[in-house]
Amino acid sequence: MAMPTVQRRTSTPASRLTRWMHTLKSSLGRPLIAVLVAFILGMIIVMIASPGALGDRFNTAVSAYYNLVMGSFGNIQSISYTLAKTTPLIFTGLAVALAYRAGLFNIGAAGQLAVGAMVAGIIGLKLGSLPGVILVPMMLVASMLAGAFWGSIVGILKAWRGAHEVVTSIMLNWIAFYVCAALVEGPFQAPGLSQQTTPLSASATLPSLANLYNQTLGTIFGQIPLAAQYTVDVSLLLAFVALVVYWFLTSRTTFGYSLRVIGQNPKAARYAGISVKRNLVLAMALAGAFAGLAGATRLMGQSPYQLISSGFSSDSTGFDAIGVALLGRTTAIGVILSALLFGGLQQAGPFLQLNVGVPGDLIYILQALVLFAVAVEYVPSFQRFLPPFMRRTKPVLAPPLVPNLIKSEALLEHASGSSTAGPPEATLTDNSVGATDAPTPATSQED
Amino acid sequence: MQESTVVTQRPASSSLYAVEMREIYKAWPGVVASDHVNLRVRKGEIHALVGENGAGKSTLMNILYGLVTPDSGEVLINDRVVHIAGPRDAIRLGIGMVHQHFMLIPPLTVAENIVLGNEPGGLVSGYQRRRANEEIKALSERYGLPIDPNVLVEKLSVGQQQRVEILKMLYRGADILVMDEPTGVLTPQETDDLFAVLRDLVKQGKTVIFITHKLREVLAVTDTITVLRRGKNVGELITRETNQREIARAMVGRDVLLRVEKEPARPGAVVVQVKNLQAQSDRDLAVLHGINFEVHAGEILGIAGVEGNGQTELVEVLAGMRKATGGQITLTEVKDGVAGPAKDITNIGASNARIAGVAHIPEDRRESGLVITESIVDNSILGRHHWREFSRNSIILRLKQIASWANKLITEFDVRTPSAVAAMRTLSGGNQQKLIIARELGSNPIFLIAAQPTRGVDIGAIEFIHRQLIAQRDAGKAVLLISAELDEIRSLSDRIAVMYEGQIVDIVSPEATEEELGCLMTGSSIVNEV
């Protein structure tokens, strides 16, 4: 009987490319399919909802999607709007993703965002006379601290009391919404206006990217005309910084390593001597800090530069973030891409209404369908997050949500150099691994 | 099912085989689990089905029990071709399966567990407890399996629980009993009892299929042996005419060293000193009541005992995973025969214990020793990621060093894997265990704790692991071996400490007989001495 030998891969450029493609396929493939399925279903829904013959309905659907694309990425102005909507989704998406790495389902990004915005707003209003160089960093840092505080409550309750994070973070959301609303309608209400604060002073706001360019590089390379129509502000750059920080934290540090161990197998964390409690709190605090930044940057970067009491609970960013994080498979790149998708959808909604006569709500249907398609893939891991009494079966082994991040080409080169030890009919029977590159059946069929 | 008429009647004496499986073929994606396998079990015999992990034993039995549908091949029960679509069909055909992990409901009584699904009584009368109890009593007397039907299952010992499982099958009218590794959780005495019961059942016309990989038991109790290797038949042996060596060779495909070959130990100074160690279980009950022992450099101290007598907690306390509520553990590094200063490692935490030189092969690798969704590279630094070798200031991972460390482990310990970045779960059980051993031994520990190091791994890997443990001993390490396998303890250890109810009842030499050890393990010698 032919004994399968262990395949050692050589690291030729070609094989490297194949491997890279394989990684790309395995990490992007399913989310892409989820989006595709959602869009096809959305098309069917448009066709059902619109009047006329089948051909007309089809045309409506096609033009709806055409407008979806044009409305979000069709010209520089709409791209700018889309990016402005994308920025807070990146921050909150990271807030959900980071917690997810530690095995926590952070529903509380909305509340952490509200608290961050509120604290930044209070500082901006009270200390509005300070110069921007001092005031802006102060507000940003304060919003991070506030969000971190709000997030860490969830972490602390989870670590020491065993309270389920979904429950506590939802409850903390409502506490945040109402406390912030009360503050806005109470001590910080603008005189003569109801349910809102006065707008922030100019020194407390973030400039738009176009304006910033005009004031700096633009003086050398030429001005952007009509800069006011490009609304995306510098917080987009902050979001990129946050993404890099997130990537570094999760894939290059012992903290990220610990989170992965905790998230995938808490028992192994105990075995390894990794403090589960401390890291859970830390993860939630960092997640909260990301979400807090989302609140502050939107307040400071986008009109109307003021807090509105009803805005806290009606803002869906914190919840869309769950979709962003999961669709992005909690990787930094994935979070950008899915935040762009969600931001683009939200930007394009009104265009549909205007140009095609399709209700702008289609984009919410699409968002929901994307989430649904993603969730189906995640079913077993979703079950992990349900409180025990809601689980139907024992939690199934979660799929590898998070691609292994520690990869090194050097490593493969090293492996290729070492020869397969042992005689052909050698010690260990190991058909499943040696025989094939194809994923072995995850559940062993054997005793 | 049209076959259902066959079932309830006694097997006609004319048929020769109770079970015959012909040319069973079943392929999973990428793996052929059963490659035209034949199995013929004579009526009224105990038939052993042996093979390494992954040989296809479970697949075959799952096909017989209707849990898996074969791609091709046929199953005959009492010489009639049957189609088994599910356990319900199997039970109707008189096939009963006693799983390795019992399928019992602890808060219910013995009788309730046995009749579950076939309760006497109807909608009007409700559950007839007395009738159930009487039926169970009669049944248990008929088959010589005495048990009180009114006792709650949670109060029973493991051996008694297994008895309940067997009774459950008999109550459902099983003529063919499939026992899946039934002795794994039993003491030697309980095992002997089980064998007596099985022989008795066979005398009463039942047929037993006995799945195991313990060769001694195969020889002790079975009549015929079917050996599987990698999904194929490799032998059908008559138990009387064979021996362990022949079976092992058939299973593995080459000669296997059944006895561990080792030189006599040359123990040095005391490395680990455990004094009056106490600890609590997860439920805050005291489980360790003053443990005392010492492990010398260059010796293997085996800890024998029935599972659940505090071994798990002892290991966790020694490895720093569980707080000791009293007592002291000290560790002394012995270099070139010279003992260094003794270090108190009581309650310093798992992370610090590792730094101090404690290596720990955990009892359940998939549950706590590995993160199976992550790569081999990631798993190779589990518990050590903050070491200076692997991270700068314990913050930033040194990916290059980690990768070369992982590759070193893979090469030195012959871990079979397509690449170092493959997810841990794509490896076989034996290779997973090898990686853990590589990781724990690779960092040159002073004190090695090996808890159930060969559980669930196949013979070839067992041999490798045993050699590694002996090598560690010969290199002057202190080794603590905790195992439920008495054979393993006896063949590897230089001294054996027997644990019973959270205490070390005695420390004996490995020459002690199985009966002596068995007595100590069940605490009976204490009674005798009093």
Short mmCIF file of N, CA and C in Angstrom, two decimals, chain A residues 259-359:
data_model
loop_
_atom_site.label_atom_id
_atom_site.label_comp_id
_atom_site.label_asym_id
_atom_site.label_seq_id
_atom_site.Cartn_x
_atom_site.Cartn_y
_atom_site.Cartn_z
N LEU A 259 -5.50 37.35 23.22
CA LEU A 259 -6.91 37.48 22.88
C LEU A 259 -7.38 36.32 22.02
N ARG A 260 -6.54 35.94 21.06
CA ARG A 260 -6.94 34.84 20.18
C ARG A 260 -7.09 33.55 20.97
N VAL A 261 -6.15 33.31 21.87
CA VAL A 261 -6.24 32.09 22.66
C VAL A 261 -7.51 32.12 23.52
N ILE A 262 -7.75 33.26 24.15
CA ILE A 262 -8.95 33.36 25.00
C ILE A 262 -10.20 33.19 24.16
N GLY A 263 -10.22 33.86 23.01
CA GLY A 263 -11.42 33.82 22.18
C GLY A 263 -11.70 32.44 21.63
N GLN A 264 -10.65 31.72 21.26
CA GLN A 264 -10.86 30.42 20.64
C GLN A 264 -10.95 29.30 21.67
N ASN A 265 -10.27 29.45 22.78
CA ASN A 265 -10.28 28.36 23.75
C ASN A 265 -9.87 28.87 25.14
N PRO A 266 -10.86 29.29 25.93
CA PRO A 266 -10.55 29.82 27.26
C PRO A 266 -9.81 28.83 28.16
N LYS A 267 -10.09 27.54 27.94
CA LYS A 267 -9.40 26.55 28.77
C LYS A 267 -7.90 26.53 28.48
N ALA A 268 -7.58 26.68 27.19
CA ALA A 268 -6.17 26.73 26.82
C ALA A 268 -5.51 27.96 27.43
N ALA A 269 -6.28 29.04 27.53
CA ALA A 269 -5.73 30.25 28.14
C ALA A 269 -5.39 29.99 29.60
N ARG A 270 -6.27 29.27 30.26
CA ARG A 270 -6.01 28.94 31.67
C ARG A 270 -4.77 28.06 31.78
N TYR A 271 -4.69 27.09 30.87
CA TYR A 271 -3.54 26.20 30.85
C TYR A 271 -2.26 26.98 30.61
N ALA A 272 -2.34 27.99 29.73
CA ALA A 272 -1.15 28.74 29.37
C ALA A 272 -0.79 29.80 30.41
N GLY A 273 -1.68 30.00 31.35
CA GLY A 273 -1.41 31.03 32.35
C GLY A 273 -1.71 32.43 31.86
N ILE A 274 -2.55 32.53 30.83
CA ILE A 274 -2.97 33.84 30.35
C ILE A 274 -4.15 34.29 31.20
N SER A 275 -4.07 35.51 31.72
CA SER A 275 -5.15 35.97 32.57
C SER A 275 -6.37 36.31 31.73
N VAL A 276 -7.39 35.48 31.85
CA VAL A 276 -8.58 35.69 31.04
C VAL A 276 -9.29 36.97 31.46
N LYS A 277 -9.43 37.15 32.77
CA LYS A 277 -10.18 38.30 33.27
C LYS A 277 -9.55 39.61 32.82
N ARG A 278 -8.26 39.75 33.08
CA ARG A 278 -7.58 41.00 32.76
C ARG A 278 -7.70 41.30 31.26
N ASN A 279 -7.50 40.28 30.44
CA ASN A 279 -7.51 40.50 29.01
C ASN A 279 -8.90 40.79 28.48
N LEU A 280 -9.91 40.19 29.10
CA LEU A 280 -11.28 40.50 28.67
C LEU A 280 -11.59 41.97 28.93
N VAL A 281 -11.23 42.43 30.12
CA VAL A 281 -11.51 43.82 30.45
C VAL A 281 -10.72 44.74 29.52
N LEU A 282 -9.47 44.38 29.28
CA LEU A 282 -8.63 45.19 28.40
C LEU A 282 -9.21 45.24 26.99
N ALA A 283 -9.65 44.09 26.51
CA ALA A 283 -10.21 44.03 25.16
C ALA A 283 -11.46 44.90 25.07
N MET A 284 -12.32 44.81 26.07
CA MET A 284 -13.54 45.61 26.03
C MET A 284 -13.23 47.09 26.15
N ALA A 285 -12.23 47.42 26.97
CA ALA A 285 -11.87 48.83 27.12
C ALA A 285 -11.35 49.37 25.79
N LEU A 286 -10.49 48.60 25.13
CA LEU A 286 -9.98 49.06 23.83
C LEU A 286 -11.09 49.17 22.80
N ALA A 287 -11.98 48.19 22.82
CA ALA A 287 -13.12 48.23 21.90
C ALA A 287 -13.93 49.50 22.15
N GLY A 288 -14.17 49.78 23.44
CA GLY A 288 -14.92 50.98 23.78
C GLY A 288 -14.20 52.24 23.32
N ALA A 289 -12.88 52.23 23.42
CA ALA A 289 -12.11 53.40 22.99
C ALA A 289 -12.30 53.64 21.50
N PHE A 290 -12.26 52.58 20.72
CA PHE A 290 -12.51 52.72 19.27
C PHE A 290 -13.89 53.32 19.03
N ALA A 291 -14.89 52.77 19.71
CA ALA A 291 -16.26 53.23 19.49
C ALA A 291 -16.42 54.68 19.95
N GLY A 292 -15.78 55.00 21.07
CA GLY A 292 -15.85 56.37 21.57
C GLY A 292 -15.30 57.36 20.56
N LEU A 293 -14.21 56.96 19.91
CA LEU A 293 -13.63 57.81 18.86
C LEU A 293 -14.62 58.04 17.73
N ALA A 294 -15.37 57.00 17.40
CA ALA A 294 -16.36 57.15 16.33
C ALA A 294 -17.32 58.27 16.68
N GLY A 295 -17.77 58.29 17.94
CA GLY A 295 -18.72 59.33 18.35
C GLY A 295 -18.10 60.71 18.29
N ALA A 296 -16.88 60.83 18.82
CA ALA A 296 -16.25 62.15 18.88
C ALA A 296 -15.94 62.66 17.47
N THR A 297 -15.40 61.79 16.61
CA THR A 297 -14.98 62.28 15.31
C THR A 297 -16.18 62.70 14.47
N ARG A 298 -17.30 62.00 14.63
CA ARG A 298 -18.43 62.44 13.83
C ARG A 298 -18.99 63.77 14.33
N LEU A 299 -19.04 63.90 15.64
CA LEU A 299 -19.49 65.17 16.21
C LEU A 299 -18.59 66.31 15.74
N MET A 300 -17.29 66.05 15.74
CA MET A 300 -16.34 67.14 15.47
C MET A 300 -16.09 67.34 13.98
N GLY A 301 -16.38 66.33 13.18
CA GLY A 301 -16.00 66.41 11.78
C GLY A 301 -17.14 66.68 10.83
N GLN A 302 -18.37 66.40 11.23
CA GLN A 302 -19.49 66.52 10.31
C GLN A 302 -20.51 67.51 10.85
N SER A 303 -21.16 68.23 9.94
CA SER A 303 -22.22 69.12 10.39
C SER A 303 -23.34 68.25 10.98
N PRO A 304 -24.12 68.72 11.92
CA PRO A 304 -24.22 70.11 12.38
C PRO A 304 -23.29 70.44 13.55
N TYR A 305 -22.30 69.62 13.83
CA TYR A 305 -21.34 69.90 14.94
C TYR A 305 -22.04 70.12 16.28
N GLN A 306 -23.16 69.49 16.46
CA GLN A 306 -23.85 69.64 17.75
C GLN A 306 -24.49 68.30 18.12
N LEU A 307 -24.78 68.17 19.39
CA LEU A 307 -25.41 66.94 19.88
C LEU A 307 -26.92 67.15 19.88
N ILE A 308 -27.63 66.13 19.40
CA ILE A 308 -29.08 66.18 19.39
C ILE A 308 -29.58 65.02 20.24
N SER A 309 -30.50 65.30 21.14
CA SER A 309 -30.85 64.30 22.15
C SER A 309 -31.44 63.03 21.53
N SER A 310 -32.21 63.18 20.44
CA SER A 310 -32.80 61.98 19.85
C SER A 310 -31.79 61.22 18.99
N GLY A 311 -30.65 61.85 18.72
CA GLY A 311 -29.67 61.25 17.81
C GLY A 311 -29.01 60.01 18.37
N PHE A 312 -28.93 59.92 19.70
CA PHE A 312 -28.17 58.81 20.29
C PHE A 312 -28.83 57.47 20.01
N SER A 313 -30.14 57.42 20.27
CA SER A 313 -30.79 56.12 20.11
C SER A 313 -31.17 55.83 18.67
N SER A 314 -31.29 56.88 17.85
CA SER A 314 -31.71 56.62 16.47
C SER A 314 -30.51 56.32 15.57
N ASP A 315 -29.31 56.50 16.09
CA ASP A 315 -28.12 56.26 15.28
C ASP A 315 -27.84 54.76 15.17
N SER A 316 -27.78 54.26 13.95
CA SER A 316 -27.62 52.81 13.81
C SER A 316 -26.16 52.39 13.64
N THR A 317 -25.23 53.35 13.66
CA THR A 317 -23.82 53.02 13.39
C THR A 317 -23.31 51.87 14.26
N GLY A 318 -23.63 51.95 15.55
CA GLY A 318 -23.10 50.95 16.47
C GLY A 318 -23.59 49.56 16.16
N PHE A 319 -24.76 49.47 15.55
CA PHE A 319 -25.30 48.15 15.23
C PHE A 319 -24.85 47.69 13.85
N ASP A 320 -24.77 48.66 12.91
CA ASP A 320 -24.21 48.31 11.61
C ASP A 320 -22.80 47.76 11.77
N ALA A 321 -22.13 48.23 12.81
CA ALA A 321 -20.75 47.82 13.04
C ALA A 321 -20.63 46.32 13.21
N ILE A 322 -21.67 45.70 13.76
CA ILE A 322 -21.61 44.25 13.93
C ILE A 322 -21.48 43.58 12.57
N GLY A 323 -22.30 44.07 11.63
CA GLY A 323 -22.21 43.55 10.27
C GLY A 323 -20.86 43.82 9.65
N VAL A 324 -20.36 45.01 9.87
CA VAL A 324 -19.06 45.39 9.32
C VAL A 324 -17.99 44.43 9.82
N ALA A 325 -17.99 44.20 11.12
CA ALA A 325 -16.94 43.36 11.71
C ALA A 325 -17.05 41.91 11.23
N LEU A 326 -18.26 41.40 11.21
CA LEU A 326 -18.42 39.99 10.85
C LEU A 326 -18.21 39.76 9.37
N LEU A 327 -18.75 40.66 8.55
CA LEU A 327 -18.54 40.54 7.11
C LEU A 327 -17.04 40.66 6.81
N GLY A 328 -16.37 41.51 7.56
CA GLY A 328 -14.93 41.68 7.38
C GLY A 328 -14.11 40.63 8.07
N ARG A 329 -14.76 39.63 8.62
CA ARG A 329 -14.09 38.51 9.31
C ARG A 329 -13.07 39.02 10.33
N THR A 330 -13.38 40.13 10.91
CA THR A 330 -12.59 40.75 11.99
C THR A 330 -11.15 41.03 11.61
N THR A 331 -10.86 41.10 10.32
CA THR A 331 -9.53 41.52 9.94
C THR A 331 -9.55 43.00 9.58
N ALA A 332 -8.40 43.65 9.63
CA ALA A 332 -8.34 45.08 9.36
C ALA A 332 -8.81 45.38 7.93
N ILE A 333 -8.27 44.63 6.97
CA ILE A 333 -8.66 44.84 5.57
C ILE A 333 -10.16 44.60 5.39
N GLY A 334 -10.62 43.53 6.00
CA GLY A 334 -12.04 43.20 5.87
C GLY A 334 -12.93 44.29 6.43
N VAL A 335 -12.50 44.88 7.54
CA VAL A 335 -13.30 45.94 8.15
C VAL A 335 -13.38 47.15 7.22
N ILE A 336 -12.25 47.53 6.58
CA ILE A 336 -12.30 48.65 5.63
C ILE A 336 -13.29 48.34 4.53
N LEU A 337 -13.13 47.17 3.92
CA LEU A 337 -13.95 46.85 2.75
C LEU A 337 -15.43 46.82 3.11
N SER A 338 -15.76 46.19 4.22
CA SER A 338 -17.18 46.09 4.53
C SER A 338 -17.72 47.42 5.03
N ALA A 339 -16.87 48.24 5.67
CA ALA A 339 -17.33 49.57 6.07
C ALA A 339 -17.62 50.40 4.83
N LEU A 340 -16.78 50.23 3.80
CA LEU A 340 -17.04 50.95 2.53
C LEU A 340 -18.36 50.49 1.92
N LEU A 341 -18.61 49.19 1.98
CA LEU A 341 -19.86 48.67 1.42
C LEU A 341 -21.06 49.27 2.16
N PHE A 342 -21.00 49.21 3.48
CA PHE A 342 -22.14 49.70 4.27
C PHE A 342 -22.27 51.21 4.13
N GLY A 343 -21.14 51.91 4.15
CA GLY A 343 -21.18 53.36 3.99
C GLY A 343 -21.74 53.74 2.63
N GLY A 344 -21.31 53.01 1.59
CA GLY A 344 -21.80 53.29 0.25
C GLY A 344 -23.29 53.06 0.14
N LEU A 345 -23.76 51.96 0.73
CA LEU A 345 -25.19 51.67 0.69
C LEU A 345 -25.98 52.81 1.32
N GLN A 346 -25.50 53.24 2.49
CA GLN A 346 -26.25 54.28 3.20
C GLN A 346 -26.25 55.58 2.42
N GLN A 347 -25.13 55.86 1.77
CA GLN A 347 -25.05 57.08 0.98
C GLN A 347 -25.99 57.02 -0.22
N ALA A 348 -26.12 55.84 -0.82
CA ALA A 348 -26.85 55.73 -2.08
C ALA A 348 -28.36 55.65 -1.90
N GLY A 349 -28.82 55.41 -0.68
CA GLY A 349 -30.25 55.24 -0.43
C GLY A 349 -31.12 56.32 -1.06
N PRO A 350 -30.87 57.59 -0.74
CA PRO A 350 -31.71 58.66 -1.29
C PRO A 350 -31.70 58.70 -2.81
N PHE A 351 -30.59 58.33 -3.44
CA PHE A 351 -30.51 58.34 -4.90
C PHE A 351 -31.52 57.40 -5.52
N LEU A 352 -31.68 56.24 -4.88
CA LEU A 352 -32.63 55.27 -5.40
C LEU A 352 -34.02 55.88 -5.44
N GLN A 353 -34.35 56.48 -4.32
CA GLN A 353 -35.68 57.09 -4.18
C GLN A 353 -35.89 58.12 -5.30
N LEU A 354 -34.87 58.95 -5.47
CA LEU A 354 -34.97 60.09 -6.36
C LEU A 354 -35.00 59.65 -7.82
N ASN A 355 -34.07 58.78 -8.20
CA ASN A 355 -33.86 58.52 -9.62
C ASN A 355 -34.64 57.33 -10.16
N VAL A 356 -34.88 56.34 -9.34
CA VAL A 356 -35.53 55.14 -9.85
C VAL A 356 -36.94 54.99 -9.31
N GLY A 357 -37.22 55.71 -8.23
CA GLY A 357 -38.52 55.52 -7.61
C GLY A 357 -38.58 54.28 -6.74
N VAL A 358 -37.44 53.65 -6.55
CA VAL A 358 -37.39 52.51 -5.62
C VAL A 358 -37.21 53.09 -4.22
N PRO A 359 -37.97 52.62 -3.25
CA PRO A 359 -37.82 53.19 -1.90
C PRO A 359 -36.37 53.09 -1.43
#
